[in-house]
Coordinates of C-alpha atoms in Angstrom, one line a residue:
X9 CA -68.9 51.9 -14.2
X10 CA -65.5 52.5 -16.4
X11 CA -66.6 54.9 -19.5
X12 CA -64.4 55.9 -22.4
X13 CA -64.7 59.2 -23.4
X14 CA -63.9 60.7 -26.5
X15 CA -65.3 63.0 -29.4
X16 CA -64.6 65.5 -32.2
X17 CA -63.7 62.3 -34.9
X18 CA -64.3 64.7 -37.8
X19 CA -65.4 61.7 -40.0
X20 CA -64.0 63.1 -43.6
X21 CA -62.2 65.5 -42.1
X22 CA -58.2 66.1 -44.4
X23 CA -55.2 67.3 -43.2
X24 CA -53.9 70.0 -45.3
X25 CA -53.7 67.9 -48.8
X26 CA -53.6 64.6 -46.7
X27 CA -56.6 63.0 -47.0
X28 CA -57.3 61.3 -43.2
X29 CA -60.2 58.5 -43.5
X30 CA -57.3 55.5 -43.0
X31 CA -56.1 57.6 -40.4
X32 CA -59.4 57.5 -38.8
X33 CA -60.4 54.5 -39.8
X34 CA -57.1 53.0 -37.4
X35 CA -58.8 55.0 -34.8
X36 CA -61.7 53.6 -34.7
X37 CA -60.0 50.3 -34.4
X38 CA -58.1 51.4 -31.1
X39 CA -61.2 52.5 -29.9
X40 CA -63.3 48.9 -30.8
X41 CA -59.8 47.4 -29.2
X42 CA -59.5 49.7 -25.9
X43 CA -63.1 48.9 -25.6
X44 CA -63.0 45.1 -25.6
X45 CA -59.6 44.8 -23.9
X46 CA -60.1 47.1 -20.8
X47 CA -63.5 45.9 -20.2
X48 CA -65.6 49.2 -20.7
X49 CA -69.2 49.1 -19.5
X50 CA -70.1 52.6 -22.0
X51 CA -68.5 54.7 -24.7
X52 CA -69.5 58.6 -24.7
X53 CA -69.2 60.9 -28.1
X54 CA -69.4 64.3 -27.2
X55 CA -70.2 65.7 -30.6
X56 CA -68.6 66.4 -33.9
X57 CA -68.6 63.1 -35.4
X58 CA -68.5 64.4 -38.7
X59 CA -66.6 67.3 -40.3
X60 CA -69.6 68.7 -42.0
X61 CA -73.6 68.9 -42.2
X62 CA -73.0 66.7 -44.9
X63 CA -69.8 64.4 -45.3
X64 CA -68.6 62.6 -47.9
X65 CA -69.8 58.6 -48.6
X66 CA -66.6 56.8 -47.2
X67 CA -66.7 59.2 -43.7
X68 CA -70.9 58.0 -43.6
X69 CA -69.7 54.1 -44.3
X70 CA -66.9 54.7 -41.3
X71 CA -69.7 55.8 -39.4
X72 CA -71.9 53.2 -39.8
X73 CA -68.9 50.3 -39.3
X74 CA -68.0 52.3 -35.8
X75 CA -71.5 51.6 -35.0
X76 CA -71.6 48.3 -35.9
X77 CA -68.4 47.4 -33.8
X78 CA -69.6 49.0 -31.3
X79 CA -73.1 47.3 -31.1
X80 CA -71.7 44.2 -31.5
X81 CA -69.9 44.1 -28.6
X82 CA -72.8 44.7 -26.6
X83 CA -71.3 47.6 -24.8
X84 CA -73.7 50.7 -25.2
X85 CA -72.9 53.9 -26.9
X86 CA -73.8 57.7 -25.8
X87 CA -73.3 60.6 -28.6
X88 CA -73.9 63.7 -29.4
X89 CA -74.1 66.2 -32.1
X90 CA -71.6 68.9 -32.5
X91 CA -71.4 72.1 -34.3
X92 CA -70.1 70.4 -37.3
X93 CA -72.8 68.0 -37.5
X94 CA -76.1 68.3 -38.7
X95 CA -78.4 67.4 -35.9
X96 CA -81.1 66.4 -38.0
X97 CA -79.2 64.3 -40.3
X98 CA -76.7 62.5 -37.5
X99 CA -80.6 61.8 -35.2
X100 CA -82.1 60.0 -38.2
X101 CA -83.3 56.5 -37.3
X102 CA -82.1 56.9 -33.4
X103 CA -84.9 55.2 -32.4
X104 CA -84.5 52.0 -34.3
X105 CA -80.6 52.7 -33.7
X106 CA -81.4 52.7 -29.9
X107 CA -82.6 49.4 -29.5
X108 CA -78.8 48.1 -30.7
X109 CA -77.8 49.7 -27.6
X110 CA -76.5 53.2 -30.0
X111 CA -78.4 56.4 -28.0
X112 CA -78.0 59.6 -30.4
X113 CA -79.0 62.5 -28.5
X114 CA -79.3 65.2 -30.9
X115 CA -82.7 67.1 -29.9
X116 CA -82.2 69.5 -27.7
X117 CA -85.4 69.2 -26.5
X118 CA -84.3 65.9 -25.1
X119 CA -81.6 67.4 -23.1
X120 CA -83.7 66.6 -19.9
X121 CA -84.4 63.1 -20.6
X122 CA -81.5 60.7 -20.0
X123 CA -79.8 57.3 -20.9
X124 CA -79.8 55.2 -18.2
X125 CA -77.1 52.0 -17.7
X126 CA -76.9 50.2 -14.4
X127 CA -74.0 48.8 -13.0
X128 CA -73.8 46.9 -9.6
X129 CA -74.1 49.6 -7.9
X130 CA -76.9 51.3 -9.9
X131 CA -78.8 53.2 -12.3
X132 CA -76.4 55.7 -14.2
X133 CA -78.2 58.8 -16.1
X134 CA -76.3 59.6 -19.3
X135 CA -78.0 63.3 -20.1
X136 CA -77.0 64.2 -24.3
X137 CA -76.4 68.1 -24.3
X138 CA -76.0 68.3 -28.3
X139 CA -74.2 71.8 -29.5
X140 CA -76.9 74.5 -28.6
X141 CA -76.9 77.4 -30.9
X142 CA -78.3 80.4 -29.1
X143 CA -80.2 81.7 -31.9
X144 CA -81.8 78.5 -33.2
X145 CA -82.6 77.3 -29.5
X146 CA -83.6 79.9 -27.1
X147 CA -87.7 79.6 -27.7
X148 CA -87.3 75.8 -26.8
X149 CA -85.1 76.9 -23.7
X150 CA -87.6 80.2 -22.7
X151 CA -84.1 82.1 -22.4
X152 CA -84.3 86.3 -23.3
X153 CA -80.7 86.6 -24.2
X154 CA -79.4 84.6 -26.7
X155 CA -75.4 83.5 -25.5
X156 CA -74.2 80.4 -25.3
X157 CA -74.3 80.4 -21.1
X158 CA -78.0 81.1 -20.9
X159 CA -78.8 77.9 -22.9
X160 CA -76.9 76.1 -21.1
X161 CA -78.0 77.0 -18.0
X162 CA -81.5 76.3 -19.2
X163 CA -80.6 72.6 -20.4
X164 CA -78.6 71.9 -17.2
X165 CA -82.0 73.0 -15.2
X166 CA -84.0 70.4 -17.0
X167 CA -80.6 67.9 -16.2
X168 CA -81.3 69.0 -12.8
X169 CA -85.1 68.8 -12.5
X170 CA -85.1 65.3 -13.9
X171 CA -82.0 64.2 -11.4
X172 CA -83.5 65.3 -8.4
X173 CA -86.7 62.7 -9.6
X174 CA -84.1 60.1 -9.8
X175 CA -83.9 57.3 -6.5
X176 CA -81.3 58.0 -4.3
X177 CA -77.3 57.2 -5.4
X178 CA -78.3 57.6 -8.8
X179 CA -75.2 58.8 -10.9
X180 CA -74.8 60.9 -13.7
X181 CA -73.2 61.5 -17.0
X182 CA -73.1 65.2 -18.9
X183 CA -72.1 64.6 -22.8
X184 CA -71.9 68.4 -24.1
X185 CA -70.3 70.3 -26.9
X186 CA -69.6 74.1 -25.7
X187 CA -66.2 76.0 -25.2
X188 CA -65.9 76.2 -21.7
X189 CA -63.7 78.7 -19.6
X190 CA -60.6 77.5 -19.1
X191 CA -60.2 75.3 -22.1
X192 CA -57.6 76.3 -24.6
X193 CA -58.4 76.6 -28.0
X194 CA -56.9 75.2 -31.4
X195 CA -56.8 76.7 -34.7
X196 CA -58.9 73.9 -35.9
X197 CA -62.0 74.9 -34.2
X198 CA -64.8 76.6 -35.7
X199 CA -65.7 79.8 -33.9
X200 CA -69.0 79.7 -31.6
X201 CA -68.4 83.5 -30.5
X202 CA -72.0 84.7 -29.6
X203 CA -72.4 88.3 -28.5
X204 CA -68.4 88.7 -28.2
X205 CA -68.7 85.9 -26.1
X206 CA -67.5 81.8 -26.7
X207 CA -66.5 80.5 -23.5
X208 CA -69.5 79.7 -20.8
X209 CA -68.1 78.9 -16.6
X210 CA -67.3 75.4 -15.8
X211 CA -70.0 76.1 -12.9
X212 CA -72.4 75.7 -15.6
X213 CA -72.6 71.9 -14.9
X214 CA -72.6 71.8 -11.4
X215 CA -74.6 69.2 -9.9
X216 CA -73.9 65.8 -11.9
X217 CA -71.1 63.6 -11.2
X218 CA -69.1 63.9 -14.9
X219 CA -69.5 66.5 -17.7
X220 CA -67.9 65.0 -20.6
X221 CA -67.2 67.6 -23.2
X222 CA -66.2 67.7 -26.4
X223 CA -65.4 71.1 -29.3
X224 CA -62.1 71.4 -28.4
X225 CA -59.0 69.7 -30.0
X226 CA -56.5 69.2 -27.0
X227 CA -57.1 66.9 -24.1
X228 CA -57.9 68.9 -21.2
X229 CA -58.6 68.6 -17.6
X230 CA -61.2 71.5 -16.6
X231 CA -61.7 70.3 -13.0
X232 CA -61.8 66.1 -12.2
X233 CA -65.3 66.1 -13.0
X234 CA -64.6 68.1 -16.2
X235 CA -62.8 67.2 -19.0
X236 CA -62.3 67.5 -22.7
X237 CA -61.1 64.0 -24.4
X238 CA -60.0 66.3 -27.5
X239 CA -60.1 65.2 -30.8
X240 CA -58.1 61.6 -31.5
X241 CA -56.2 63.0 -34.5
X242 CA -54.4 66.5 -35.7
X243 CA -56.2 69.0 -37.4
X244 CA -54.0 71.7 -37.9
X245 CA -50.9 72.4 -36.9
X246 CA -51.5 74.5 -33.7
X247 CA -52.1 71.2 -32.1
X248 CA -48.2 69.9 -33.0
X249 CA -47.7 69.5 -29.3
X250 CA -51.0 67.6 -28.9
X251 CA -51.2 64.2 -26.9
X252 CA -54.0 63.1 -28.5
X253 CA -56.3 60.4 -26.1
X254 CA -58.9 59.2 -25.0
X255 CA -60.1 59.6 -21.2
X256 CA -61.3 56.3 -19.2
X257 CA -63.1 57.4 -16.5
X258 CA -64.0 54.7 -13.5
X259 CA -67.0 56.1 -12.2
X260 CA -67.3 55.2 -8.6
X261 CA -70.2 53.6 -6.8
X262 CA -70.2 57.0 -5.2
X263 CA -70.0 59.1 -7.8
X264 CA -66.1 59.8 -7.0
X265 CA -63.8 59.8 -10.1
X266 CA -61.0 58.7 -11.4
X267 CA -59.7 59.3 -15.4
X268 CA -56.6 57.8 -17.2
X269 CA -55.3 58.9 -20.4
X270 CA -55.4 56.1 -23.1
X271 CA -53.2 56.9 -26.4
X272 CA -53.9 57.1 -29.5
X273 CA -52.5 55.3 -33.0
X274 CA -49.9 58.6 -34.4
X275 CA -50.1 58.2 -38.0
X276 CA -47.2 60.7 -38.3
X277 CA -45.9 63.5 -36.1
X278 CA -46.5 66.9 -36.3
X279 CA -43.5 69.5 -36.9
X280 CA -43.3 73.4 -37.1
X281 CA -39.9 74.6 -38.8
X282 CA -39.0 78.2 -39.0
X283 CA -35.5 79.7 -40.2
X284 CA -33.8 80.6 -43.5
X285 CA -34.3 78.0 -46.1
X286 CA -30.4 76.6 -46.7
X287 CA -30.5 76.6 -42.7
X288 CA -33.2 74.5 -41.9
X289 CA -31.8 72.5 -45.2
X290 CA -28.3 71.9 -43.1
X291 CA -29.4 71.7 -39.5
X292 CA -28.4 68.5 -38.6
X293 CA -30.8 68.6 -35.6
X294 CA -33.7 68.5 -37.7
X295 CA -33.2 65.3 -39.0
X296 CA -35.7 63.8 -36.2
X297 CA -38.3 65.6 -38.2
X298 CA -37.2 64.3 -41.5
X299 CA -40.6 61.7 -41.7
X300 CA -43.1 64.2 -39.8
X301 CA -46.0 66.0 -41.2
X302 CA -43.8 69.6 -42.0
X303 CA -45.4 73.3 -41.7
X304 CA -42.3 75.5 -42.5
X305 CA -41.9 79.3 -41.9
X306 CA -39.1 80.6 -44.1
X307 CA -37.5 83.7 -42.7
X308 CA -35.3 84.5 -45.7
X309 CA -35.5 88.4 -46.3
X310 CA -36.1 87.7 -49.4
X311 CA -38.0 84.8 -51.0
X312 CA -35.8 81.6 -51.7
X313 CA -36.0 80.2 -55.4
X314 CA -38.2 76.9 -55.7
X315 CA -38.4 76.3 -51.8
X316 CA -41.1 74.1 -51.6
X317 CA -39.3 71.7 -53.6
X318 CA -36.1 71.9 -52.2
X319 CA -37.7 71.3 -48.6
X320 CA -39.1 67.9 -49.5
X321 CA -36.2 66.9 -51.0
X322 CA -35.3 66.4 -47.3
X323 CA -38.4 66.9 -45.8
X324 CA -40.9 65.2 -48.1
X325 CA -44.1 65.0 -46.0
X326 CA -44.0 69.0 -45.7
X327 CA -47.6 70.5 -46.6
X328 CA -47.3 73.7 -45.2
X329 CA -44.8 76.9 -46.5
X330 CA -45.6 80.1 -45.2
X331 CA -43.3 83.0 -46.0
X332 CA -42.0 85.5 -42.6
X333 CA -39.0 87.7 -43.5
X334 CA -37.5 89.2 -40.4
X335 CA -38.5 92.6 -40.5
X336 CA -39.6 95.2 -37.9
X337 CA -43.3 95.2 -37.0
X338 CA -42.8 98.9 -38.5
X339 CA -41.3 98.2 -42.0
X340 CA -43.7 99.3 -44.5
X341 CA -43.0 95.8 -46.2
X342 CA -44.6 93.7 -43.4
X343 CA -47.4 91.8 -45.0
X344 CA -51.4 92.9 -44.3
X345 CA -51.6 89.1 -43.3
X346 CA -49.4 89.7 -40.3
X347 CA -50.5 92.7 -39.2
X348 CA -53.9 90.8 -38.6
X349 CA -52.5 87.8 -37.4
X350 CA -54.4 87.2 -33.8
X351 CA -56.8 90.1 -34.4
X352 CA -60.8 88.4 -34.7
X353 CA -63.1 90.1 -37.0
X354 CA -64.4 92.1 -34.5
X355 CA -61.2 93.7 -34.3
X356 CA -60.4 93.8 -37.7
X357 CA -63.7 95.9 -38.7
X358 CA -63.1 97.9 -35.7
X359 CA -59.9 98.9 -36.7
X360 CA -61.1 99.6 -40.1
X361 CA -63.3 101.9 -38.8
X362 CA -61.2 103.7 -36.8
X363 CA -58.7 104.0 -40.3
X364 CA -61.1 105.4 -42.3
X365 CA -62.4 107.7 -39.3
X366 CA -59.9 109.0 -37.3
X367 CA -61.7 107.4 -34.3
X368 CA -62.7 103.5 -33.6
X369 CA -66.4 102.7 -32.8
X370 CA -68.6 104.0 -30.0
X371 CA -70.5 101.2 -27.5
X372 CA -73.5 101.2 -29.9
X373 CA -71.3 100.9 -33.1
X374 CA -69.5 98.1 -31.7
X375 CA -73.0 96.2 -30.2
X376 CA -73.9 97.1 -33.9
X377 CA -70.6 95.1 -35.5
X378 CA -70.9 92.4 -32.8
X379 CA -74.6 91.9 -33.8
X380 CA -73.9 92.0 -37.6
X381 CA -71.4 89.0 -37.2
X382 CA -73.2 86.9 -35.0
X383 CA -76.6 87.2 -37.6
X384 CA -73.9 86.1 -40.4
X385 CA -72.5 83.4 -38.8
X386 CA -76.0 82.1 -37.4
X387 CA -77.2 82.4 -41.3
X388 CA -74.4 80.3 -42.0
X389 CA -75.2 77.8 -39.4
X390 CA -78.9 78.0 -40.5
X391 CA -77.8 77.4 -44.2
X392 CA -75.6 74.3 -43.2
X393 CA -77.9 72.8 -41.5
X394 CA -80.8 72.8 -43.3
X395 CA -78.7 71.0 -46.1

């Protein structure tokens, strides 16, 4: 069975000032177009398919004509919801949407109960693992602990359970949405952190024959059998060195696998600039980067005269100017910004403490900090969704 796997579309989603929906919206043609020319039996969406709980008009009317492409090709769909999305909202209708060959699997108490496609070879069992947040989920999973590895281990022992009830050679399919260790990370993906903790073992989802994931930006190879597709366009520029793809996975009649990378449209590369301003206005090597999306990091000690507009007089597609004097990382002058540049808020309050104090946080205090952000950012998540 050949599947194409890809996720994190961020329907609605901009680009600095740029807004992206024809960007996407090309996208989602390659993907109709890789579908029908390299004769794919199923399409996977492992979550975020939107940028928010609830996006904008044109990102729902790009939704709905991916879906309609899609159907009529006759070629069924797997997806998930992601942390962006709102479950609820993404699920409504499924069922009617299901019998267009479309399976949404955003109830996590359906995590158990799988899509199944034959091929010639056999039944396939597509199992939806939509984002699990600890706090909202773990009375539906029976875990004690709340983290984003118990969860999962709960859903992948229903996976399980229902697999091993399965006739003999069947195959299956993991769609999830989780940060998983070994995966790096973007600056364009929203923080999961649970407990201290965002990343959960890839030995999570051992046992099936693919684990198609999806949360994090760049394509990724985890193990063969695991593997984020990444997200098909740029989101910030941290991913400037980004391939962005999708995978196509041949899923042997033995479960073995095999995975290409298939490109996708560029609507304009990505380019990170740093130097004195009449420097990076002369350098005649930067001239390659002269119709690229721009983030530029002036070093001038001290702060040019009009320098956003004298960078796009050569570089007019700049959208990012961030200001970095060369100083030493003792100079009373180096900006608060810098100094927490890296540092999570965990850190940051912990260092605060230990300012104001004379001493950073005990074990208790920093369970207590580590407690009071995982409560704000659930409330958040609570919030959003319920919109």
């Amino acid at each position: 069975m050949k599947l194409l796997h890809t996720s994190d579309w961020h329907l609605g989603r901009s680009f600095h000032r740029v807004n992206m929906l024809g960007a996407q919206a090309e996208f989602i043609g390659h993907l109709v177009e890789t579908v029908r020319e390299r004769g794919v039996d199923a399409v996977v969406v492992s979550g975020d398919v939107y940028d928010r709980a609830v996006p904008p008009l044109a990102a729902v009317e790009l939704f709905d004509d991916a879906l309609h492409r899609l159907a009529g090709l006759g070629v069924p769909t797997v997806m998930i919801s992601g942390n962006h999305d709102s479950a609820r909202r993404l699920g409504v209708g499924a069922g009617l949407i299901d019998r267009a060959g479309i399976h949404l699997r955003t109830a996590p108490a359906a995590c158990g109960t799988p899509v199944l496609l034959a091929d010639a070879f056999g039944d396939v069992a597509f199992y939806g693992l939509p984002y699990l947040e600890p706090a909202l989920v773990r009375d539906e999973f029976g875990v004690e602990k709340a983290g984003h590895e118990s969860v999962l281990a709960a859903a992948m022992d229903r996976v399980r359970a229902d697999l091993a009830t399965r006739a003999d050679g069947t195959r299956s399919v993991v769609l999830a949405h989780a940060f998983v260790t070994g995966g790096e990370a973007s600056d364009s993906e929203r923080d999961i952190t649970v407990g201290g903790v965002a990343a959960v073992p890839a030995g999570v989802f051992d046992g099936v024959d693919y684990v198609a994931l999806g949360h994090l930006h760049g394509c990724q190879t985890i193990s063969t059998r695991v593997r984020y597709s990444g997200s098909p366009l740029p989101y910030s520029f941290s991913e400037t060195d980004h391939r962005k793809s999708m995978w196509l996975v041949d899923l042997g009649a033995d479960g073995a696998v095999q995975a290409e990378r298939v490109d996708c449209p560029v609507p304009r590369p990505l380019a990170r600039l740093r130097g004195e301003l009449d420097d990076l206005l002369a350098d005649p090597e930067l001239t390659r980067h002269e119709e690229a999306w721009v983030e530029a990091t002036l070093t001038d000690p001290v702060r040019p005269a009009d320098p956003m507009a004298r960078l796009t007089e050569r570089f007019p597609h700049t959208l990012s100017l961030v200001f970095a004097p060369e100083r030493a990382p003792d100079d009373p002058d180096v900006s608060y910004a810098r100094r927490l540049a890296g540092r999570d808020d965990q850190q940051i309050a912990e260092d605060f403490v230990a300012h104001v104090r004379g001493a950073g946080p005990d074990e208790r205090e920093q369970a207590v900090l580590r407690d009071a952000f995982d409560t704000v950012r659930t409330d958040d998540t609570v919030r959003e969704v319920a919109r």
